[in-house]
PDB file of C-alpha atoms in Angstrom:
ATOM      1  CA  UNK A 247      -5.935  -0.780  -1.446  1.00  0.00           C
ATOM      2  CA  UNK A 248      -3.237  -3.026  -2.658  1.00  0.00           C
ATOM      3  CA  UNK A 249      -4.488  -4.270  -6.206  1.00  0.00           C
ATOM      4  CA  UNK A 250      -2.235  -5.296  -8.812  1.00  0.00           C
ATOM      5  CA  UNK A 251      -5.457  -4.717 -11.195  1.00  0.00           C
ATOM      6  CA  UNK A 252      -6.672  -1.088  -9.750  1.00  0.00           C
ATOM      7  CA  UNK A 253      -4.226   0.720 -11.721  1.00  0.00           C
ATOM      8  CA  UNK A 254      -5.544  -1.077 -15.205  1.00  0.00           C
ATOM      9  CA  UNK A 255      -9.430  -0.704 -14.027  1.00  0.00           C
ATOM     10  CA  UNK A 256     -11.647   1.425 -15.121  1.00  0.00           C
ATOM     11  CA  UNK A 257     -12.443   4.393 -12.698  1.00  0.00           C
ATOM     12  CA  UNK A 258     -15.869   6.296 -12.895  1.00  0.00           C
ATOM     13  CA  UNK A 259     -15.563   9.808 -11.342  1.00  0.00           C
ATOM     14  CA  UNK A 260     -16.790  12.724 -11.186  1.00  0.00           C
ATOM     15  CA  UNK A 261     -14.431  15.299  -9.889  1.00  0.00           C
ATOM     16  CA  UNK A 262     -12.600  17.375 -12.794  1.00  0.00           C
ATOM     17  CA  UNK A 263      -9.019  17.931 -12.303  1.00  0.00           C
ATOM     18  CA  UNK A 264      -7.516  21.213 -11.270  1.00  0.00           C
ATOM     19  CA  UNK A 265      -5.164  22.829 -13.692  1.00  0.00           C
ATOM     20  CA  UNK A 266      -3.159  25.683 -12.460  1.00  0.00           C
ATOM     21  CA  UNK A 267      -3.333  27.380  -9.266  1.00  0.00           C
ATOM     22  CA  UNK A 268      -1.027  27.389  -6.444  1.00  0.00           C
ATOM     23  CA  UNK A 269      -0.459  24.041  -4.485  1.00  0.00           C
ATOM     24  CA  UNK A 270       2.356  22.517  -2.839  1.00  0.00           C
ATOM     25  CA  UNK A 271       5.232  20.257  -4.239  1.00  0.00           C
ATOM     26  CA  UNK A 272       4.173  15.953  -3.084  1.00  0.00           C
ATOM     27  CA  UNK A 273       7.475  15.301  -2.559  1.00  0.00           C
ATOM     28  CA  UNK A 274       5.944  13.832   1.059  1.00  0.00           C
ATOM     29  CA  UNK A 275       2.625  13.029   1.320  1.00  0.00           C
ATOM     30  CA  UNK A 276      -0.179  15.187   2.858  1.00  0.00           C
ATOM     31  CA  UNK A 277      -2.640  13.600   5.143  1.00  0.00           C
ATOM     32  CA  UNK A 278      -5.519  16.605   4.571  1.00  0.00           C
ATOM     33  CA  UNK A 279      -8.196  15.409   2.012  1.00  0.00           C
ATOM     34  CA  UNK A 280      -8.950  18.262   0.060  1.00  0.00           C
ATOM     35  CA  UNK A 281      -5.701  19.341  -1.125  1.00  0.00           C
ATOM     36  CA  UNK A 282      -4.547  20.420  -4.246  1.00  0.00           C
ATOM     37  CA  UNK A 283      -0.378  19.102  -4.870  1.00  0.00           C
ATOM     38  CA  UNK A 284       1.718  18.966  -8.153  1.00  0.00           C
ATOM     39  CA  UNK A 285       2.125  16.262  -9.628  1.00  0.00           C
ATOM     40  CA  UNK A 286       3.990  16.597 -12.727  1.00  0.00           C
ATOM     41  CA  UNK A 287       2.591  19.564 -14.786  1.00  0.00           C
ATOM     42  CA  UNK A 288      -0.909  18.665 -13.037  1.00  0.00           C
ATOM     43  CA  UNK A 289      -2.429  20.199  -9.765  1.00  0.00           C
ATOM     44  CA  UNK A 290      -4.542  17.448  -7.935  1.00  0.00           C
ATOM     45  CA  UNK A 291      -6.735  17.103  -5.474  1.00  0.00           C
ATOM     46  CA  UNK A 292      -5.356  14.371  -2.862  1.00  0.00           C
ATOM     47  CA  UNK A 293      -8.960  12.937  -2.799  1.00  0.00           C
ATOM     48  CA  UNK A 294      -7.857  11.482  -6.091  1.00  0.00           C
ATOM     49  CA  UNK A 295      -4.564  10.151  -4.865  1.00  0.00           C
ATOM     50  CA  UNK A 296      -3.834   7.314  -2.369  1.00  0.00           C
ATOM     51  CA  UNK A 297      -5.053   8.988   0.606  1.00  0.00           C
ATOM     52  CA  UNK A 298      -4.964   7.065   3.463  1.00  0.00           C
ATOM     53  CA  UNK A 299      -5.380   7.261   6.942  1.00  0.00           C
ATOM     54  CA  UNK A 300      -2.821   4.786   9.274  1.00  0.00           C
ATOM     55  CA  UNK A 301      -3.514   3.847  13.170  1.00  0.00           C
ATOM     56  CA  UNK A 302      -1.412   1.765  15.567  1.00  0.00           C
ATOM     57  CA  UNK A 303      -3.012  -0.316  18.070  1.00  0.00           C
ATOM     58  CA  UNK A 304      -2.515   0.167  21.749  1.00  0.00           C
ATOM     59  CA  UNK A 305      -2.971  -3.336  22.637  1.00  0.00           C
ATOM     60  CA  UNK A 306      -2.932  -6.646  21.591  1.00  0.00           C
ATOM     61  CA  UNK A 307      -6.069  -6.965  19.519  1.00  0.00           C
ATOM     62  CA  UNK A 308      -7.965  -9.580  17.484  1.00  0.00           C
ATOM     63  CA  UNK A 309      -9.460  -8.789  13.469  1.00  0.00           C
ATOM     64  CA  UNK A 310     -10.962 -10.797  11.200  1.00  0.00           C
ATOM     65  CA  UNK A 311      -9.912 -11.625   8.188  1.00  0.00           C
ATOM     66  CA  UNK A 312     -10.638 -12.826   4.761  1.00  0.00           C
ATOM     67  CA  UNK A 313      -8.797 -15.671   3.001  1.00  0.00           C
ATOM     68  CA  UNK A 314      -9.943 -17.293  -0.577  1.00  0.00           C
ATOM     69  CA  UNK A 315      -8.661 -20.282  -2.300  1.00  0.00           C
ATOM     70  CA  UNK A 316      -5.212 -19.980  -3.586  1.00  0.00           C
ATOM     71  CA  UNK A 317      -5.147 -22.083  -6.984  1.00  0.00           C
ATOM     72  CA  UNK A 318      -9.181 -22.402  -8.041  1.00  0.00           C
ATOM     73  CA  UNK A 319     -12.527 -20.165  -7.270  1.00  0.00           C
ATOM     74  CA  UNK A 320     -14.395 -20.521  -3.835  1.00  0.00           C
ATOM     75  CA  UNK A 321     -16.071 -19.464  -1.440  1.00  0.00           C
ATOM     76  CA  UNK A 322     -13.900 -16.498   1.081  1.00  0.00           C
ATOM     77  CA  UNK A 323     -13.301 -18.342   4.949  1.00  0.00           C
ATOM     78  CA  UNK A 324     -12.586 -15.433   7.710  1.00  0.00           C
ATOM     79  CA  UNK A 325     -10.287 -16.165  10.166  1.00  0.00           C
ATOM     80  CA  UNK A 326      -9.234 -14.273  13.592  1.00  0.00           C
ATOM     81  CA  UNK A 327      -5.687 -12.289  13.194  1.00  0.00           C
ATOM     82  CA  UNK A 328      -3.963 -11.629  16.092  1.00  0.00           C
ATOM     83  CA  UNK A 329      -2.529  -7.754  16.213  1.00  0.00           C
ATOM     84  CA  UNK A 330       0.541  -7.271  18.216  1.00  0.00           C
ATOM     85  CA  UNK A 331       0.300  -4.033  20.568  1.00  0.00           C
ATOM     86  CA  UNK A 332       1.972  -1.166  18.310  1.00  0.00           C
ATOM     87  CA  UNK A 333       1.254  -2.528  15.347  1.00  0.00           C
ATOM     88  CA  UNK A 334       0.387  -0.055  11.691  1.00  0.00           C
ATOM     89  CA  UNK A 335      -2.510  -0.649   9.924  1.00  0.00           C
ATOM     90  CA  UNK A 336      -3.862   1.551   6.882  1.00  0.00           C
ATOM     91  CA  UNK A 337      -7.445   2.293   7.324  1.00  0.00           C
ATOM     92  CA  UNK A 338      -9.993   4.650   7.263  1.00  0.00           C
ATOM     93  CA  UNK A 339     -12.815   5.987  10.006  1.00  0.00           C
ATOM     94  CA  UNK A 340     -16.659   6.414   8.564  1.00  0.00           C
ATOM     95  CA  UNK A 341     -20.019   5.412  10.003  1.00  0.00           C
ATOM     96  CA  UNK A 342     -22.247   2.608   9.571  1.00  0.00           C
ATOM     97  CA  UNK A 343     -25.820   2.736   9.991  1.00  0.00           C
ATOM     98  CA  UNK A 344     -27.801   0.769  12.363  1.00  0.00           C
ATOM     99  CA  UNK A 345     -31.012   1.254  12.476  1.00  0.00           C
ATOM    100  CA  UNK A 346     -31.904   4.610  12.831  1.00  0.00           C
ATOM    101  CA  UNK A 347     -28.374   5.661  14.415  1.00  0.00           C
ATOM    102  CA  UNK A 348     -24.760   6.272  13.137  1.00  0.00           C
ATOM    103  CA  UNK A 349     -22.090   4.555  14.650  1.00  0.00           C
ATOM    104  CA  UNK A 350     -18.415   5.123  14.471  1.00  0.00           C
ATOM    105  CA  UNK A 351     -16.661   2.318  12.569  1.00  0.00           C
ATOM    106  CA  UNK A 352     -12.737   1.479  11.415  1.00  0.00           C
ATOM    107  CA  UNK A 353     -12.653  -0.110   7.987  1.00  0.00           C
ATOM    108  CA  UNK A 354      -8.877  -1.748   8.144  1.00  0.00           C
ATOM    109  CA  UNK A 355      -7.058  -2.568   4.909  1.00  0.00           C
ATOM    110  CA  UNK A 356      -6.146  -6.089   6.024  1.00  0.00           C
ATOM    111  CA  UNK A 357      -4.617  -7.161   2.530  1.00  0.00           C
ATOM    112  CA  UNK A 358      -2.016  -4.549   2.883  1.00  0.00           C
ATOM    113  CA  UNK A 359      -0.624  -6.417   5.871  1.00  0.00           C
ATOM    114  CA  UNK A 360       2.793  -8.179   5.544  1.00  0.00           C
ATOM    115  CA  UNK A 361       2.850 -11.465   4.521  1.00  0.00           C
ATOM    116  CA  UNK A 362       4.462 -12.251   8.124  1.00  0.00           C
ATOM    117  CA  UNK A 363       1.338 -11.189   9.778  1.00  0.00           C
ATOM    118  CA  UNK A 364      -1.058 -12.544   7.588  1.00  0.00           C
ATOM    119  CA  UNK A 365       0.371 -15.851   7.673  1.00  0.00           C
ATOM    120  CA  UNK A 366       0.211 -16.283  10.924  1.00  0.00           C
ATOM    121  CA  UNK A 367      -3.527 -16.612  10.131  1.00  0.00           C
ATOM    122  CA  UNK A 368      -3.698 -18.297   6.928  1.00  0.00           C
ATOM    123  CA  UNK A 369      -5.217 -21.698   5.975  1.00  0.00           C
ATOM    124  CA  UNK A 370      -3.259 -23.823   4.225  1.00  0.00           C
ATOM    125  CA  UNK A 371      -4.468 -23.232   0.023  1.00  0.00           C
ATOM    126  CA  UNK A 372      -5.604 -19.927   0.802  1.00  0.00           C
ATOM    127  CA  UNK A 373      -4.529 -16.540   0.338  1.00  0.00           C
ATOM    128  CA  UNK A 374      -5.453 -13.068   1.972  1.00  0.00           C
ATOM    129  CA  UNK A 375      -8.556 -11.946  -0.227  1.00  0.00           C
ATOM    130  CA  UNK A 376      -7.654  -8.280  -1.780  1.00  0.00           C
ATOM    131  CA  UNK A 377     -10.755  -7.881  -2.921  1.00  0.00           C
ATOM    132  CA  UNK A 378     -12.253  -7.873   0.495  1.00  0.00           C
ATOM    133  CA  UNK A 379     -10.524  -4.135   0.784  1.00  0.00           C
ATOM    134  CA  UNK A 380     -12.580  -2.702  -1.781  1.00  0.00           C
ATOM    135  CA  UNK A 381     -16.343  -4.429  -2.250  1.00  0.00           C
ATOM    136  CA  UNK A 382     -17.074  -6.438   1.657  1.00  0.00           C
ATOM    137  CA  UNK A 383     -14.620  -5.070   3.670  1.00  0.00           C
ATOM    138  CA  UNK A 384     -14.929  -7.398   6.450  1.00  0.00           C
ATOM    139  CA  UNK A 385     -12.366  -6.369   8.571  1.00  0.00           C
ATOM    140  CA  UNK A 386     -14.610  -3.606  10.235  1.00  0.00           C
ATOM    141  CA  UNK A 387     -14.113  -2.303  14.198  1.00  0.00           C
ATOM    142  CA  UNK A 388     -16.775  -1.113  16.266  1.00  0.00           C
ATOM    143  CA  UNK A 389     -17.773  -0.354  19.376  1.00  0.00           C
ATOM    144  CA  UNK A 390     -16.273   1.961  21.783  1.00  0.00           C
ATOM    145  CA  UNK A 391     -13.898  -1.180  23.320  1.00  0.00           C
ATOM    146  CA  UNK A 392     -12.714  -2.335  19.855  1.00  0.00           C
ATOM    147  CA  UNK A 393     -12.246   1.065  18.784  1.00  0.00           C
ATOM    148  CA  UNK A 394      -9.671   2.048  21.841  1.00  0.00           C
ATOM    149  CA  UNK A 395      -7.562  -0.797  20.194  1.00  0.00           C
ATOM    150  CA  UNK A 396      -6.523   1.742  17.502  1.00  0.00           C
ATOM    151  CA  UNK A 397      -4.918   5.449  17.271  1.00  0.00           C
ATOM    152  CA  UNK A 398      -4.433   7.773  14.850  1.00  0.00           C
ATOM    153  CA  UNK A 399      -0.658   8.496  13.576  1.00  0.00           C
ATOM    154  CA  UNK A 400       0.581   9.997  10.898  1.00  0.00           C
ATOM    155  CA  UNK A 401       1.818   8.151   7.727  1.00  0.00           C
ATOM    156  CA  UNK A 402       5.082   6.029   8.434  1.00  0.00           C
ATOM    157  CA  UNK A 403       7.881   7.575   6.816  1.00  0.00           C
ATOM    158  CA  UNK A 404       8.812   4.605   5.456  1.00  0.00           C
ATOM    159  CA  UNK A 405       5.641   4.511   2.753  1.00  0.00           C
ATOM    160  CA  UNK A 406       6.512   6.324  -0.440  1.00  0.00           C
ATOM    161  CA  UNK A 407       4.355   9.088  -0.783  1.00  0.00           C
ATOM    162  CA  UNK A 408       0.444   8.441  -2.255  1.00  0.00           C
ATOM    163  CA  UNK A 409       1.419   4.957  -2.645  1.00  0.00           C
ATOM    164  CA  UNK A 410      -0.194   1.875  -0.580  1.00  0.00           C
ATOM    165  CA  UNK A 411       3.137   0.433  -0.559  1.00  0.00           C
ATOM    166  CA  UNK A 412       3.451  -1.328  -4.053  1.00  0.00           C
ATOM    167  CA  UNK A 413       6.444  -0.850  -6.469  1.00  0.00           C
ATOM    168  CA  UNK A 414       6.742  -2.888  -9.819  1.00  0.00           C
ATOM    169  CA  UNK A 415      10.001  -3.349 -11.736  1.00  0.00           C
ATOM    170  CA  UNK A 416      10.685  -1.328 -14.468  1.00  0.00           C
ATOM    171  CA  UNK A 417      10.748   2.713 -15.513  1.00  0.00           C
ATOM    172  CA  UNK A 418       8.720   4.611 -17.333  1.00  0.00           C
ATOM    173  CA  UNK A 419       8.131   2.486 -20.458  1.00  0.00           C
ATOM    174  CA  UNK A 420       6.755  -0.253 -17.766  1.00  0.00           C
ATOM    175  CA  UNK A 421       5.123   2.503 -15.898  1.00  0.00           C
ATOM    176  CA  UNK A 422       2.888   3.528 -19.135  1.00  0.00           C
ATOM    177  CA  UNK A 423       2.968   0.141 -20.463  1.00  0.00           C
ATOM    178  CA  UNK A 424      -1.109  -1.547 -21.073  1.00  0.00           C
ATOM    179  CA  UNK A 425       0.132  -4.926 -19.435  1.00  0.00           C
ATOM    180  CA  UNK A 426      -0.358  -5.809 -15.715  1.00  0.00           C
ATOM    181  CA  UNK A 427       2.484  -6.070 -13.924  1.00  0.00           C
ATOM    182  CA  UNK A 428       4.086  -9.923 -14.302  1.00  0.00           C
ATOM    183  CA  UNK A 429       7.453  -9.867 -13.070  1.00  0.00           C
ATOM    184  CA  UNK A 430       8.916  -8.050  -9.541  1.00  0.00           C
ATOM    185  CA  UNK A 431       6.909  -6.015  -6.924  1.00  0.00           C
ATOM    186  CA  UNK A 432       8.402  -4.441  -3.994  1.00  0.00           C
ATOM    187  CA  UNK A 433       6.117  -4.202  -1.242  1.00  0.00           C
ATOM    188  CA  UNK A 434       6.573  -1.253   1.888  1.00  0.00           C
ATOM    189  CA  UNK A 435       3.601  -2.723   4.191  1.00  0.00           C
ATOM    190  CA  UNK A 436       2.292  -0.739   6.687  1.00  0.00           C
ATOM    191  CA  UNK A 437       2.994  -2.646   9.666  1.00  0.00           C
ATOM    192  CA  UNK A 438       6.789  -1.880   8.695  1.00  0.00           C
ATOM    193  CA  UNK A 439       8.166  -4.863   6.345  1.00  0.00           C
ATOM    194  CA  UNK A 440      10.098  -5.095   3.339  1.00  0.00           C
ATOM    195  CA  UNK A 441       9.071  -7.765   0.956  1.00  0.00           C
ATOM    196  CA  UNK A 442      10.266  -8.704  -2.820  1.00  0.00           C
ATOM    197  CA  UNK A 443       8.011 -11.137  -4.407  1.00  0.00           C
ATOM    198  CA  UNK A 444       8.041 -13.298  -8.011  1.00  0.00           C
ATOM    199  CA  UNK A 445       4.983 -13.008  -9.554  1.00  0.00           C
ATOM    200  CA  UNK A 446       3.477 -16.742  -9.050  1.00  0.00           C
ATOM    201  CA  UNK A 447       1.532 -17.900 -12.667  1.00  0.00           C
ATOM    202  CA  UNK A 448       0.227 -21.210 -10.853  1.00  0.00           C
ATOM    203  CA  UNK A 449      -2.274 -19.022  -8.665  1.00  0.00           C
ATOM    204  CA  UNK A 450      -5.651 -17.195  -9.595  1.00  0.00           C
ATOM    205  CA  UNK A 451      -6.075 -14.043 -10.992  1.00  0.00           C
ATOM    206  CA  UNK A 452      -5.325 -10.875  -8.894  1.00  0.00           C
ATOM    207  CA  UNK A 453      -3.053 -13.054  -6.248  1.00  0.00           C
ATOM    208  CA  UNK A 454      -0.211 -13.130  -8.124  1.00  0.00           C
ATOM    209  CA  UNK A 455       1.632 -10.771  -6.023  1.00  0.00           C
ATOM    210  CA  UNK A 456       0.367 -12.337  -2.388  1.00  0.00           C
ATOM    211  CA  UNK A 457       2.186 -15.581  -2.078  1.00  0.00           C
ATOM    212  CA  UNK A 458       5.675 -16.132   0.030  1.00  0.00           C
ATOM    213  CA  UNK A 459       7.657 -13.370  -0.272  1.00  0.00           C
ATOM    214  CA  UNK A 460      11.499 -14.586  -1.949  1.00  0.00           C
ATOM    215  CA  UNK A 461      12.813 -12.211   0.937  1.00  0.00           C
ATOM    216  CA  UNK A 462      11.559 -10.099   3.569  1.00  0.00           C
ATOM    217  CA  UNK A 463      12.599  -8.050   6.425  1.00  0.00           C
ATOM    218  CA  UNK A 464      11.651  -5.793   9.327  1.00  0.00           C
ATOM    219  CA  UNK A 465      12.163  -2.141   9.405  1.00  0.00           C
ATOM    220  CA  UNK A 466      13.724  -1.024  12.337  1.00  0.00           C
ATOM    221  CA  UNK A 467      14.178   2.585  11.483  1.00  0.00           C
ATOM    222  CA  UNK A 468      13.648   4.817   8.779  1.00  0.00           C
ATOM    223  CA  UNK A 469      15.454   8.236   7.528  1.00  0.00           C
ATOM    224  CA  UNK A 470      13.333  10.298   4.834  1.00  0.00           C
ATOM    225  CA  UNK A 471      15.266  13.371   3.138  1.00  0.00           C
ATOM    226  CA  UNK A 472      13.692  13.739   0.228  1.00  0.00           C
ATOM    227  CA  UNK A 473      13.961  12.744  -2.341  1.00  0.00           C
ATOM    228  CA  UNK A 474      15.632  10.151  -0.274  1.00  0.00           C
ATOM    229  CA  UNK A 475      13.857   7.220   1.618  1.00  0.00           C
ATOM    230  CA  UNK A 476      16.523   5.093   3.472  1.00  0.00           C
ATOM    231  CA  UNK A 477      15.094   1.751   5.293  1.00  0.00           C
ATOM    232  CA  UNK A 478      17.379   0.415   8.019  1.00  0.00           C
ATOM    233  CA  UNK A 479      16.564  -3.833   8.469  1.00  0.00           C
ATOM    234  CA  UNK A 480      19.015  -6.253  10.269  1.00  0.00           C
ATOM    235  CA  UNK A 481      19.985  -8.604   7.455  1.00  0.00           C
ATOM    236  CA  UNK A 482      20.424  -8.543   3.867  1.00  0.00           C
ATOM    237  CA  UNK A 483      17.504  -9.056   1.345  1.00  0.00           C
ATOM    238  CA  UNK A 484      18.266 -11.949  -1.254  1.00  0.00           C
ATOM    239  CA  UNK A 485      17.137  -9.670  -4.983  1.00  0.00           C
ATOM    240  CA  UNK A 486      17.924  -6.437  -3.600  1.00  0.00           C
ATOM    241  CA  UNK A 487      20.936  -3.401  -3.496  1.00  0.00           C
ATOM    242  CA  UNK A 488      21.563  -3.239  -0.169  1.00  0.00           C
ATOM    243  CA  UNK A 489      24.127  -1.235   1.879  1.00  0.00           C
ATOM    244  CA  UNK A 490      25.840  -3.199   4.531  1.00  0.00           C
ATOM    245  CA  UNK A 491      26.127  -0.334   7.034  1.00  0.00           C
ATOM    246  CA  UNK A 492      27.211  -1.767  10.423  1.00  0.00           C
ATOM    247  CA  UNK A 493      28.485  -5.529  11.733  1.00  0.00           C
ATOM    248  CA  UNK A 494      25.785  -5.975  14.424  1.00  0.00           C
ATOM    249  CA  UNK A 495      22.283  -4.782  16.161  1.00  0.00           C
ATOM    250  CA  UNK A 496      18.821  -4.376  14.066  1.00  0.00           C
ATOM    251  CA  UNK A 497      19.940  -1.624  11.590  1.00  0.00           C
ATOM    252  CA  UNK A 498      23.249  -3.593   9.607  1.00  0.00           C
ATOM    253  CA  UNK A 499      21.618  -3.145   6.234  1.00  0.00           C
ATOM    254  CA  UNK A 500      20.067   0.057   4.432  1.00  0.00           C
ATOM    255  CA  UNK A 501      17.508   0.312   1.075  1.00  0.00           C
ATOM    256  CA  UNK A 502      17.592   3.366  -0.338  1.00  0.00           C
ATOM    257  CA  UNK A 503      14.836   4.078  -2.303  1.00  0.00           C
ATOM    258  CA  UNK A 504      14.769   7.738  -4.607  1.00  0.00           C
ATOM    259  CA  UNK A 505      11.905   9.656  -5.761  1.00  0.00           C
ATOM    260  CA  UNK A 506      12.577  10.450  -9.174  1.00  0.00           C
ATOM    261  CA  UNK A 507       9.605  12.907  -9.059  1.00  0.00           C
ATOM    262  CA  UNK A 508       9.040  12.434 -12.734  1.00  0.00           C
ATOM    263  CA  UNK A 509       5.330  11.005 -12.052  1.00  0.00           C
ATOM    264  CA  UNK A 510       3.865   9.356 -15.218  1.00  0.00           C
ATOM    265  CA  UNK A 511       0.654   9.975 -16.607  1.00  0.00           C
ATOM    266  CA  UNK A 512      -1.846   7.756 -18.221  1.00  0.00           C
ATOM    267  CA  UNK A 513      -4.531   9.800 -20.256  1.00  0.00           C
ATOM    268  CA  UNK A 514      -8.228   8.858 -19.636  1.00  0.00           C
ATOM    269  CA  UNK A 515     -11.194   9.027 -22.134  1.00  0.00           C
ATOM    270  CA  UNK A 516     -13.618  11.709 -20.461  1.00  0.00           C
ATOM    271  CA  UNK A 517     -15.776  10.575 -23.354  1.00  0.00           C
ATOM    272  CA  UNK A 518     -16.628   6.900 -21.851  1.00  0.00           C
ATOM    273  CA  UNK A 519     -16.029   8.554 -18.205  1.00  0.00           C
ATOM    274  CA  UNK A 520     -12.481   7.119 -17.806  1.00  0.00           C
ATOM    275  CA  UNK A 521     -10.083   8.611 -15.474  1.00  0.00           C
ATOM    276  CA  UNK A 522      -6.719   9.076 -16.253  1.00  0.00           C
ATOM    277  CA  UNK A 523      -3.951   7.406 -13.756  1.00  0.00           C
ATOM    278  CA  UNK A 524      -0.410   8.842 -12.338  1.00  0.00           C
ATOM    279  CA  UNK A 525       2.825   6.647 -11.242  1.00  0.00           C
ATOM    280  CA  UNK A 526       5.920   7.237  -9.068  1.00  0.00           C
ATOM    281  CA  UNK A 527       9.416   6.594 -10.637  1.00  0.00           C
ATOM    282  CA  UNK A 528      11.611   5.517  -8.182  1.00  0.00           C
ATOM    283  CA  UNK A 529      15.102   4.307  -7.877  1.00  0.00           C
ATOM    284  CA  UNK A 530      15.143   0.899  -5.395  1.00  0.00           C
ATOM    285  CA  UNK A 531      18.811   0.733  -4.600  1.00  0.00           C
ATOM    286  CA  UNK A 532      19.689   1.607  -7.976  1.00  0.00           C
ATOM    287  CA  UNK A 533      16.770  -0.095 -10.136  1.00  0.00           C
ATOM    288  CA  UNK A 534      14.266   1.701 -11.305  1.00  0.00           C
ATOM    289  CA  UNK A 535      10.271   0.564 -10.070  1.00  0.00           C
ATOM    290  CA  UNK A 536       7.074   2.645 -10.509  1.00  0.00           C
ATOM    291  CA  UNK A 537       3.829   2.656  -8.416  1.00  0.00           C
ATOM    292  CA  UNK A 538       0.255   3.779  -9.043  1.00  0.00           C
ATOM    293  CA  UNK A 539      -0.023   7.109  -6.606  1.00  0.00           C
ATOM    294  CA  UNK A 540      -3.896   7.921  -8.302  1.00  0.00           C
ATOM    295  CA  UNK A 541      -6.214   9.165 -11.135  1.00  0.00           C
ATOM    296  CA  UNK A 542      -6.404  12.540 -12.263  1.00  0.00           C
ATOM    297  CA  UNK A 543     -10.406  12.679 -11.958  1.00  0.00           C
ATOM    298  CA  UNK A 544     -10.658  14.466 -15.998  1.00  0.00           C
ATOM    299  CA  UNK A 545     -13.596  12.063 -16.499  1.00  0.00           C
ATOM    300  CA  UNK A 546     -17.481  13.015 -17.135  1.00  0.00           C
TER     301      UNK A 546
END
């Protein structure tokens, strides 16, 4: 879920960490829940990390959405977004009760979005709720009909690996730093978008990083060698290192963004039941950004 707060928040859980052991390398990330990866000098179980599961729709579909007041507390509106055929959407499949039977049901991270989509949706004052991803959850698909909307893939190559997309300015002095994030984020959406965004101080708190991007682009390919990510858009992004690579067609620019694969961690207190957190390092055309990839689960 993409919360600027999440990686500051307390986190009550109950599955120790793994120490030792054999387990492969996350320099990409593994879709199996379950797994044990290094990260660091740690071996983790990717239920811990940023595990989630991504599906593309195979039609033109409708969701609904939740949007809260931009600049003062109120009351959530929900409002019908329009998904393109072949569009990405993070997610996850479970089962909802009703009555005495289980039913299939999609849970959609709709925050996670682009900013492009979203908007397309979005009453004037309000902003896509991010809390919505983590307590209500509205955006929820059942039913055999809705649920032929949406296919499993595997994660894009153009997400960095256990991350939901968000990278804040700064190394690893920012990375370990106490204070939320104020200044730059880099967002990798899903649905295949670029977006650099100010930090905006005349919103509420949490939506900070959800208002107008200050540029924004389309990804129209992607080539991972690790620790390599290189993001192909048509135009140049206005805060950014980009590559000018060709003089015409979709892929003129390129991002490069490097895994430094020195992942930061965050110790916990086990004592109060307080997991400890890891970070990315990563290179964004030459500046250096972190992003929360998970806890270590060494809490009571």
């Amino acid at each position: 879920m993409k919360h600027s707060l999440i990686r500051w928040g307390l986190a009550l859980l109950g599955v120790g960490l793994v120490l030792g052991g054999r387990a492969p390398v996350a320099h990409a990330q593994t879709e199996q829940p379950g797994a044990l990866v290094k990260v660091g000098h740690y071996t983790a179980s990717t239920d811990l990390l940023n595990l989630s599961q991504y599906y593309q729709t195979t039609r033109q579909t409708r969701v609904a959405v939740a949007y809260v007041p931009t600049t003062h507390f109120g009351k959530r509106v929900m409002r019908t977004l329009t998904l393109p055929k072949g569009t990405v959407v993070a997610g996850y499949l479970t089962q909802q009760k009703h009555g005495s039977r289980l039913t299939p049901a999609l849970l959609l991270y709709a925050s996670r979005l682009s900013h492009y989509r979203l908007a397309t949706a979005q009453p004037a004052g309000y902003t896509v709720d991010p809390t919505a991803d983590t307590d209500a959850t509205p955006t929820v698909i059942t039913g055999t009909k809705q649920l032929s909307a949406f296919k499993r893939v595997p994660c894009p190559k153009y997400m960095p690996a256990y991350s939901h997309g968000d990278l804040y300015l700064g190394g690893a002095t920012a990375a370990l730093s106490p204070e939320e994030p104020h200044q730059t984020s880099l967002r990798i959406t899903p649905d295949g978008y670029v977006e650099l965004l100010t930090y905006a101080t005349n919103v509420r708190t949490g939506l900070g990083f959800y208002q107008q991007p200050t540029s924004q682009a389309k990804i129209y390919q992607t080539r991972f060698n690790d620790p390599y990510r290189k993001l192909y858009v048509r135009h140049a992004l206005p805060g950014l290192h980009l590559t000018h690579v060709k003089s015409s067609g979709l892929r003129q620019y390129c991002l490069t963004l490097k895994n430094l694969h020195r992942p930061q961690h965050i110790t916990g207190d086990p004592l109060k039941g307080v997991a400890g957190t890891f970070d990315s390092l990563y290179l964004v055309g030459g500046t250096p950004y972190y992003t929360f990839i998970g806890f270590d689960g060494t809490s009571n």
